[in-house]
Amino acid sequence: MDNPRLRVAVLIRHYNPYGGGAERYAVELTKQLASIHDVHLFAQQIEERTPNITFHTIPQWLERPRYINQLLFSWFTRRATAGKFDIVHSHDMVTHANVYTLHVPCVRTRWTESHGWRKALRWLNTLLSPRKIAYLWLEHQQITPKKGKQLIAVSEFLTRNIVENYPQDENQVTIAYPGIHPKPPEKKTPEWHVQHSFDEHDFLLLFVANDFKKKGLPTLISALEQLNNRKIHLLIAGNGSAEQIQIPQSTQTNIHFLGVVKEMESLYSNVDALIHPTRVDTYGMVALEAMAQQLPVIVSNRHYCGFSEHLTEDEATLLEQPENSKEIAEKIDFLFKHPEDRNRMAQQGFTKSQSITWEQTLNQTLSAYNHLIQPSKPVHSP
């Protein structure tokens, strides 16, 4: 008997393969789902279209205030999907989905981490803020356990955060990590350094993020200032605001803002290492993607970055204190001075990356779907 083809609605405000981790995760997973099910994508902004997905543009009446737009997105998608789909799978804050993939720490974290008078003051401040009330209400609708609802988290790191804030969700969360498509890494382009005005002996360190401050760029720049090594160049990719970052005079010629880069695999293959000194990251897809291109990685440890829960010190250089610029400087300097260790780490990281795939992400997602579909309609992977 053939497996049933489900009608699946996927919700995300920005469907963008070049966006942040949540957007890229949603794009990859949606493509995987569309290979076996009838998938409809509902978004306000659609940056890429593929033939086997039906796309629906949701009105965006206003960009700000953002919480109003979030409430409107929830309302419009409820009207558009009600009673029409077997699965309504949201990557965004809405009130009506039956599957939610959660990508960021809970809004409630600020309150659960506060104590005593600080907690009382925070709640008083919340009562005076329509924005905070809206986000807390949306999150409550999204995460509170309910029959016919499944939660998916992108890491153990995020699962712990969910359970700390909503203890009733313990044992109710499926984990579906982001992944990669296993394949050989791209080869270096010999003329790439020349085309970009670098010397062949320069050490190129890559930083990729959209939120520069949260991902640790100011501390990283401070580390480069301490190193004061003209051979070490920092390449910064992403749509974060360069104007908000202070660049010391001594490092200005060694720091390069690239903006959004669409051909990331080519960039990975032509630099020497990736650094991800994030202060908080539920996963950290850029580190996995860099490893898949056989690039050595410096990344915050498991207390700051969900992806690091997969890693050993042989597979990546783990930062104990990503807010410590001296530690970052020492780790960069070690990779710069020890190419053999760099190459060995790159190979071991590449081997690890090949075991973390989008096919696994799909299978874990389908496992969550199975809890919602009646036994006569089991959901299987292809």
CSV table of C-alpha atoms in Angstrom, one decimal:
chain,number,residue,atom,x,y,z
A,1,MET,CA,0.0,0.0,0.0
A,2,ASP,CA,1.4,3.4,-0.9
A,3,ASN,CA,2.1,5.9,1.8
A,4,PRO,CA,-0.5,8.8,1.9
A,5,ARG,CA,0.5,12.1,0.4
A,6,LEU,CA,-0.3,14.7,3.0
A,7,ARG,CA,-1.3,18.3,2.4
A,8,VAL,CA,1.2,20.3,4.5
A,9,ALA,CA,1.1,24.1,5.0
A,10,VAL,CA,4.4,25.6,6.0
A,11,LEU,CA,4.4,29.1,7.6
A,12,ILE,CA,7.3,31.5,7.9
A,13,ARG,CA,7.3,35.3,7.4
A,14,HIS,CA,10.6,35.3,5.3
A,15,TYR,CA,11.3,32.4,3.0
A,16,ASN,CA,14.9,33.2,2.2
A,17,PRO,CA,17.7,30.7,1.4
A,18,TYR,CA,20.3,33.5,2.1
A,19,GLY,CA,18.7,34.6,5.4
A,20,GLY,CA,19.5,33.6,9.0
A,21,GLY,CA,19.6,30.1,10.4
A,22,ALA,CA,15.8,29.8,10.9
A,23,GLU,CA,15.0,30.9,7.3
A,24,ARG,CA,17.6,28.6,5.8
A,25,TYR,CA,16.4,25.7,7.9
A,26,ALA,CA,12.8,26.3,6.8
A,27,VAL,CA,13.8,26.5,3.1
A,28,GLU,CA,15.8,23.2,3.2
A,29,LEU,CA,13.2,21.3,5.2
A,30,THR,CA,10.4,22.6,3.0
A,31,LYS,CA,12.2,21.3,-0.1
A,32,GLN,CA,12.7,17.9,1.6
A,33,LEU,CA,9.0,17.7,2.6
A,34,ALA,CA,7.9,18.7,-0.9
A,35,SER,CA,9.7,15.6,-2.4
A,36,ILE,CA,7.1,13.4,-0.7
A,37,HIS,CA,4.1,15.5,0.2
A,38,ASP,CA,1.8,18.3,-1.2
A,39,VAL,CA,3.5,21.4,0.3
A,40,HIS,CA,2.1,24.9,0.4
A,41,LEU,CA,4.3,27.7,1.6
A,42,PHE,CA,2.8,30.8,3.2
A,43,ALA,CA,5.1,33.8,3.7
A,44,GLN,CA,5.2,37.6,3.5
A,45,GLN,CA,8.5,37.6,1.6
A,46,ILE,CA,9.5,34.8,-0.8
A,47,GLU,CA,13.0,35.0,-2.2
A,48,GLU,CA,13.1,31.6,-4.0
A,49,ARG,CA,10.5,29.5,-5.7
A,50,THR,CA,10.7,25.9,-6.7
A,51,PRO,CA,8.2,24.1,-9.0
A,52,ASN,CA,7.0,21.4,-6.6
A,53,ILE,CA,5.9,23.8,-3.9
A,54,THR,CA,2.8,26.0,-4.0
A,55,PHE,CA,3.6,29.5,-2.8
A,56,HIS,CA,1.1,31.9,-1.2
A,57,THR,CA,2.0,35.5,-0.4
A,58,ILE,CA,0.6,36.7,2.9
A,59,PRO,CA,-0.1,40.5,3.1
A,60,GLN,CA,2.3,42.6,5.1
A,61,TRP,CA,0.4,45.8,5.9
A,62,LEU,CA,3.3,47.2,8.0
A,63,GLU,CA,6.8,46.4,9.0
A,64,ARG,CA,6.7,48.1,12.3
A,65,PRO,CA,5.8,47.7,15.1
A,66,ARG,CA,7.0,44.2,14.5
A,67,TYR,CA,4.7,42.6,17.1
A,68,ILE,CA,1.6,44.0,15.2
A,69,ASN,CA,3.0,42.4,12.0
A,70,GLN,CA,3.5,39.1,13.9
A,71,LEU,CA,-0.1,39.2,15.1
A,72,LEU,CA,-1.4,40.0,11.6
A,73,PHE,CA,0.7,37.2,10.1
A,74,SER,CA,-0.9,34.8,12.6
A,75,TRP,CA,-4.4,36.0,11.8
A,76,PHE,CA,-3.9,35.9,8.0
A,77,THR,CA,-2.4,32.4,8.0
A,78,ARG,CA,-5.1,31.1,10.2
A,79,ARG,CA,-7.7,32.3,7.7
A,80,ALA,CA,-5.7,30.9,4.8
A,81,THR,CA,-5.1,27.4,6.2
A,82,ALA,CA,-8.2,26.6,8.4
A,83,GLY,CA,-9.6,23.2,7.6
A,84,LYS,CA,-7.5,22.8,4.4
A,85,PHE,CA,-4.4,20.9,5.5
A,86,ASP,CA,-3.4,17.7,7.4
A,87,ILE,CA,-0.5,19.5,8.9
A,88,VAL,CA,0.1,23.2,9.6
A,89,HIS,CA,3.8,23.5,10.3
A,90,SER,CA,5.0,26.9,11.5
A,91,HIS,CA,8.6,28.2,11.9
A,92,ASP,CA,7.1,31.4,13.2
A,93,MET,CA,5.0,32.7,16.2
A,94,VAL,CA,1.4,31.9,15.3
A,95,THR,CA,-1.6,30.7,17.3
A,96,HIS,CA,-3.0,27.9,15.2
A,97,ALA,CA,-0.4,25.5,13.9
A,98,ASN,CA,-0.3,21.8,15.0
A,99,VAL,CA,3.5,21.5,14.4
A,100,TYR,CA,6.0,24.2,15.6
A,101,THR,CA,9.7,24.2,14.8
A,102,LEU,CA,11.3,26.4,17.5
A,103,HIS,CA,14.5,28.2,16.5
A,104,VAL,CA,15.2,30.7,19.3
A,105,PRO,CA,15.2,30.8,23.1
A,106,CYS,CA,11.9,31.5,24.8
A,107,VAL,CA,10.7,35.1,25.3
A,108,ARG,CA,9.9,34.1,28.8
A,109,THR,CA,13.6,33.4,29.6
A,110,ARG,CA,14.1,37.0,30.7
A,111,TRP,CA,11.5,36.5,33.4
A,112,THR,CA,12.5,33.0,34.6
A,113,GLU,CA,16.1,34.2,34.9
A,114,SER,CA,15.1,37.1,37.1
A,115,HIS,CA,14.6,36.8,40.9
A,116,GLY,CA,13.2,38.8,43.8
A,117,TRP,CA,12.5,42.5,43.3
A,118,ARG,CA,14.0,42.4,39.8
A,119,LYS,CA,11.5,39.8,38.7
A,120,ALA,CA,8.6,41.8,40.1
A,121,LEU,CA,9.9,45.0,38.4
A,122,ARG,CA,10.2,43.1,35.1
A,123,TRP,CA,6.6,41.9,35.3
A,124,LEU,CA,5.4,45.4,36.2
A,125,ASN,CA,7.3,46.7,33.2
A,126,THR,CA,5.7,44.0,31.0
A,127,LEU,CA,2.2,45.1,32.0
A,128,LEU,CA,3.0,48.5,30.6
A,129,SER,CA,4.3,47.2,27.3
A,130,PRO,CA,1.8,46.0,24.6
A,131,ARG,CA,4.8,44.6,22.7
A,132,LYS,CA,6.0,42.3,25.5
A,133,ILE,CA,2.4,41.2,26.3
A,134,ALA,CA,1.9,40.3,22.6
A,135,TYR,CA,5.0,38.2,22.4
A,136,LEU,CA,4.4,36.4,25.7
A,137,TRP,CA,0.9,35.6,24.6
A,138,LEU,CA,1.9,34.4,21.2
A,139,GLU,CA,4.6,32.2,22.8
A,140,HIS,CA,2.1,30.8,25.3
A,141,GLN,CA,-0.2,29.9,22.5
A,142,GLN,CA,2.7,28.3,20.6
A,143,ILE,CA,4.3,26.3,23.3
A,144,THR,CA,1.7,25.4,25.9
A,145,PRO,CA,0.9,21.6,25.6
A,146,LYS,CA,-2.3,20.8,23.8
A,147,LYS,CA,-3.8,17.7,22.3
A,148,GLY,CA,-3.0,17.6,18.6
A,149,LYS,CA,0.1,19.8,18.8
A,150,GLN,CA,3.8,18.8,18.4
A,151,LEU,CA,6.9,20.8,19.2
A,152,ILE,CA,10.2,20.4,17.4
A,153,ALA,CA,13.5,22.1,18.7
A,154,VAL,CA,16.6,22.4,16.7
A,155,SER,CA,19.0,21.3,19.5
A,156,GLU,CA,19.2,20.0,23.0
A,157,PHE,CA,20.4,23.5,24.0
A,158,LEU,CA,17.0,24.9,23.0
A,159,THR,CA,15.1,21.9,24.4
A,160,ARG,CA,16.5,22.7,27.8
A,161,ASN,CA,15.5,26.3,27.5
A,162,ILE,CA,12.0,25.4,26.6
A,163,VAL,CA,11.6,23.0,29.6
A,164,GLU,CA,13.1,25.6,32.0
A,165,ASN,CA,10.5,28.0,30.9
A,166,TYR,CA,7.6,25.6,30.3
A,167,PRO,CA,8.2,22.6,32.6
A,168,GLN,CA,4.9,21.0,31.4
A,169,ASP,CA,6.6,20.5,28.0
A,170,GLU,CA,9.2,18.0,29.4
A,171,ASN,CA,9.3,14.9,27.2
A,172,GLN,CA,7.0,16.6,24.7
A,173,VAL,CA,9.7,18.0,22.4
A,174,THR,CA,11.2,16.3,19.3
A,175,ILE,CA,14.7,17.4,18.3
A,176,ALA,CA,15.4,17.9,14.6
A,177,TYR,CA,18.9,19.3,14.0
A,178,PRO,CA,19.8,21.3,10.9
A,179,GLY,CA,22.0,19.4,8.5
A,180,ILE,CA,24.0,19.4,5.3
A,181,HIS,CA,23.9,17.6,2.0
A,182,PRO,CA,26.9,15.2,2.2
A,183,LYS,CA,29.2,15.8,-0.7
A,184,PRO,CA,32.9,16.4,-1.4
A,185,PRO,CA,34.1,19.9,-0.4
A,186,GLU,CA,34.6,22.5,-3.2
A,187,LYS,CA,38.2,22.9,-4.4
A,188,LYS,CA,40.1,26.1,-3.7
A,189,THR,CA,40.3,28.6,-6.6
A,190,PRO,CA,44.0,29.4,-7.1
A,191,GLU,CA,43.3,32.9,-8.4
A,192,TRP,CA,40.7,33.8,-5.6
A,193,HIS,CA,43.3,35.5,-3.4
A,194,VAL,CA,44.6,37.6,-6.2
A,195,GLN,CA,41.1,38.6,-7.3
A,196,HIS,CA,40.3,39.8,-3.8
A,197,SER,CA,43.7,41.6,-3.3
A,198,PHE,CA,45.1,39.1,-0.7
A,199,ASP,CA,48.6,37.7,-0.6
A,200,GLU,CA,48.8,33.9,-1.0
A,201,HIS,CA,50.4,33.7,2.5
A,202,ASP,CA,47.6,35.7,4.2
A,203,PHE,CA,45.5,33.9,6.8
A,204,LEU,CA,41.9,34.5,6.1
A,205,LEU,CA,39.5,34.1,9.0
A,206,LEU,CA,35.8,34.1,8.2
A,207,PHE,CA,32.9,35.4,10.4
A,208,VAL,CA,29.3,34.8,9.2
A,209,ALA,CA,26.3,36.4,11.0
A,210,ASN,CA,23.3,38.7,10.6
A,211,ASP,CA,23.4,39.9,14.3
A,212,PHE,CA,27.0,41.0,14.6
A,213,LYS,CA,26.9,41.9,18.3
A,214,LYS,CA,25.1,38.8,19.5
A,215,LYS,CA,27.5,36.5,17.6
A,216,GLY,CA,30.5,38.1,19.2
A,217,LEU,CA,32.0,40.4,16.5
A,218,PRO,CA,33.1,43.2,18.9
A,219,THR,CA,35.0,40.8,21.1
A,220,LEU,CA,36.5,39.2,18.0
A,221,ILE,CA,37.7,42.6,16.7
A,222,SER,CA,39.3,43.3,20.1
A,223,ALA,CA,41.1,39.9,19.8
A,224,LEU,CA,42.5,40.9,16.4
A,225,GLU,CA,43.7,44.2,17.8
A,226,GLN,CA,45.6,42.3,20.5
A,227,LEU,CA,47.2,40.1,17.9
A,228,ASN,CA,48.3,43.0,15.7
A,229,ASN,CA,49.2,40.6,12.9
A,230,ARG,CA,49.1,42.1,9.4
A,231,LYS,CA,48.9,38.6,7.9
A,232,ILE,CA,45.6,37.8,9.7
A,233,HIS,CA,42.5,39.1,7.8
A,234,LEU,CA,38.9,39.0,9.1
A,235,LEU,CA,36.2,38.6,6.4
A,236,ILE,CA,32.7,39.4,7.6
A,237,ALA,CA,29.7,38.0,5.7
A,238,GLY,CA,26.1,38.8,6.5
A,239,ASN,CA,23.6,41.6,6.5
A,240,GLY,CA,24.4,43.0,10.0
A,241,SER,CA,25.0,46.7,10.4
A,242,ALA,CA,28.7,47.5,10.0
A,243,GLU,CA,28.0,51.1,11.2
A,244,GLN,CA,27.3,49.8,14.7
A,245,ILE,CA,30.7,48.1,15.0
A,246,GLN,CA,33.7,50.2,16.1
A,247,ILE,CA,36.9,49.3,14.2
A,248,PRO,CA,40.2,50.3,15.8
A,249,GLN,CA,42.5,52.3,13.5
A,250,SER,CA,45.2,49.6,13.8
A,251,THR,CA,42.9,46.9,12.4
A,252,GLN,CA,41.0,48.7,9.7
A,253,THR,CA,43.1,47.4,6.8
A,254,ASN,CA,42.6,43.8,8.0
A,255,ILE,CA,38.8,43.8,8.4
A,256,HIS,CA,36.6,43.4,5.4
A,257,PHE,CA,32.8,43.6,5.3
A,258,LEU,CA,31.4,41.5,2.4
A,259,GLY,CA,27.7,41.9,2.9
A,260,VAL,CA,25.4,39.1,2.0
A,261,VAL,CA,27.2,36.3,0.1
A,262,LYS,CA,25.1,34.0,-1.9
A,263,GLU,CA,27.9,31.6,-3.0
A,264,MET,CA,28.9,30.6,0.5
A,265,GLU,CA,30.5,27.3,-0.5
A,266,SER,CA,32.9,29.1,-2.7
A,267,LEU,CA,33.8,31.5,0.1
A,268,TYR,CA,34.3,28.7,2.6
A,269,SER,CA,36.6,26.8,0.3
A,270,ASN,CA,38.9,29.8,-0.2
A,271,VAL,CA,39.4,31.0,3.4
A,272,ASP,CA,41.6,29.3,6.1
A,273,ALA,CA,39.2,29.1,9.1
A,274,LEU,CA,35.8,30.0,10.4
A,275,ILE,CA,35.2,31.6,13.8
A,276,HIS,CA,31.9,31.7,15.6
A,277,PRO,CA,32.3,33.3,19.0
A,278,THR,CA,28.6,33.5,19.7
A,279,ARG,CA,27.1,34.6,23.0
A,280,VAL,CA,23.9,32.6,22.4
A,281,ASP,CA,23.0,30.4,19.4
A,282,THR,CA,20.5,27.6,19.6
A,283,TYR,CA,22.4,25.7,16.9
A,284,GLY,CA,25.0,27.6,14.8
A,285,MET,CA,24.5,26.3,11.2
A,286,VAL,CA,27.4,28.3,9.9
A,287,ALA,CA,29.9,26.1,11.9
A,288,LEU,CA,28.4,22.9,10.5
A,289,GLU,CA,28.4,24.3,6.9
A,290,ALA,CA,32.0,25.4,7.2
A,291,MET,CA,33.0,21.9,8.5
A,292,ALA,CA,31.3,20.4,5.5
A,293,GLN,CA,33.7,22.4,3.3
A,294,GLN,CA,36.6,21.0,5.3
A,295,LEU,CA,37.3,24.2,7.1
A,296,PRO,CA,38.7,24.3,10.7
A,297,VAL,CA,36.3,26.0,13.1
A,298,ILE,CA,36.7,28.0,16.3
A,299,VAL,CA,33.3,28.0,18.0
A,300,SER,CA,31.8,28.8,21.4
A,301,ASN,CA,31.3,25.8,23.6
A,302,ARG,CA,28.0,23.9,24.3
A,303,HIS,CA,26.9,26.4,27.0
A,304,TYR,CA,26.6,29.1,24.3
A,305,CYS,CA,26.1,27.2,21.0
A,306,GLY,CA,23.9,24.2,20.4
A,307,PHE,CA,26.0,22.8,17.6
A,308,SER,CA,28.9,22.4,20.0
A,309,GLU,CA,27.0,19.6,21.8
A,310,HIS,CA,28.0,17.4,18.8
A,311,LEU,CA,31.7,18.3,19.0
A,312,THR,CA,34.9,17.1,20.6
A,313,GLU,CA,38.1,19.2,20.8
A,314,ASP,CA,39.6,17.1,18.0
A,315,GLU,CA,36.9,18.3,15.7
A,316,ALA,CA,36.8,22.0,16.5
A,317,THR,CA,38.5,24.6,18.7
A,318,LEU,CA,36.0,25.3,21.5
A,319,LEU,CA,35.9,28.6,23.3
A,320,GLU,CA,35.3,28.4,27.0
A,321,GLN,CA,34.5,32.1,27.4
A,322,PRO,CA,33.5,33.7,24.1
A,323,GLU,CA,33.4,37.1,25.8
A,324,ASN,CA,37.1,36.8,26.6
A,325,SER,CA,39.1,38.5,23.8
A,326,LYS,CA,42.4,37.2,25.1
A,327,GLU,CA,41.2,33.6,24.8
A,328,ILE,CA,39.9,34.2,21.2
A,329,ALA,CA,43.3,35.8,20.3
A,330,GLU,CA,45.2,32.8,21.6
A,331,LYS,CA,43.0,30.3,19.7
A,332,ILE,CA,43.3,32.3,16.4
A,333,ASP,CA,47.1,32.6,16.9
A,334,PHE,CA,47.4,28.8,17.4
A,335,LEU,CA,45.6,28.0,14.2
A,336,PHE,CA,47.6,30.6,12.3
A,337,LYS,CA,51.0,29.1,13.6
A,338,HIS,CA,50.1,25.4,13.3
A,339,PRO,CA,48.9,24.5,9.8
A,340,GLU,CA,49.3,20.7,10.5
A,341,ASP,CA,46.9,20.9,13.5
A,342,ARG,CA,44.6,23.1,11.4
A,343,ASN,CA,44.5,20.5,8.6
A,344,ARG,CA,43.9,17.6,11.0
A,345,MET,CA,41.1,19.4,12.7
A,346,ALA,CA,39.5,20.3,9.3
A,347,GLN,CA,39.5,16.7,8.3
A,348,GLN,CA,38.0,15.4,11.5
A,349,GLY,CA,35.4,18.2,11.4
A,350,PHE,CA,34.5,17.3,7.8
A,351,THR,CA,34.1,13.6,8.8
A,352,LYS,CA,31.7,14.7,11.7
A,353,SER,CA,29.7,17.0,9.4
A,354,GLN,CA,28.9,14.2,6.9
A,355,SER,CA,26.9,12.4,9.6
A,356,ILE,CA,24.5,15.4,10.2
A,357,THR,CA,22.2,15.5,7.2
A,358,TRP,CA,19.0,17.2,6.1
A,359,GLU,CA,17.6,13.7,5.5
A,360,GLN,CA,17.8,13.1,9.3
A,361,THR,CA,16.1,16.5,9.8
A,362,LEU,CA,13.3,15.3,7.6
A,363,ASN,CA,12.9,11.9,9.3
A,364,GLN,CA,12.8,13.6,12.8
A,365,THR,CA,10.1,16.0,11.5
A,366,LEU,CA,8.1,13.2,10.0
A,367,SER,CA,8.3,11.4,13.4
A,368,ALA,CA,6.6,14.4,14.9
A,369,TYR,CA,4.0,14.3,12.1
A,370,ASN,CA,3.3,10.7,12.9
A,371,HIS,CA,1.9,11.6,16.4
A,372,LEU,CA,-0.8,13.7,14.7
A,373,ILE,CA,-1.8,11.4,11.9
A,374,GLN,CA,-4.3,8.6,12.5
A,375,PRO,CA,-2.8,5.1,12.5
A,376,SER,CA,-4.3,4.3,9.2
A,377,LYS,CA,-2.2,7.1,7.6
A,378,PRO,CA,1.4,6.7,8.9
A,379,VAL,CA,3.9,9.2,7.7
A,380,HIS,CA,7.1,7.5,6.4
A,381,SER,CA,10.3,8.9,5.0
A,382,PRO,CA,10.9,8.3,1.3
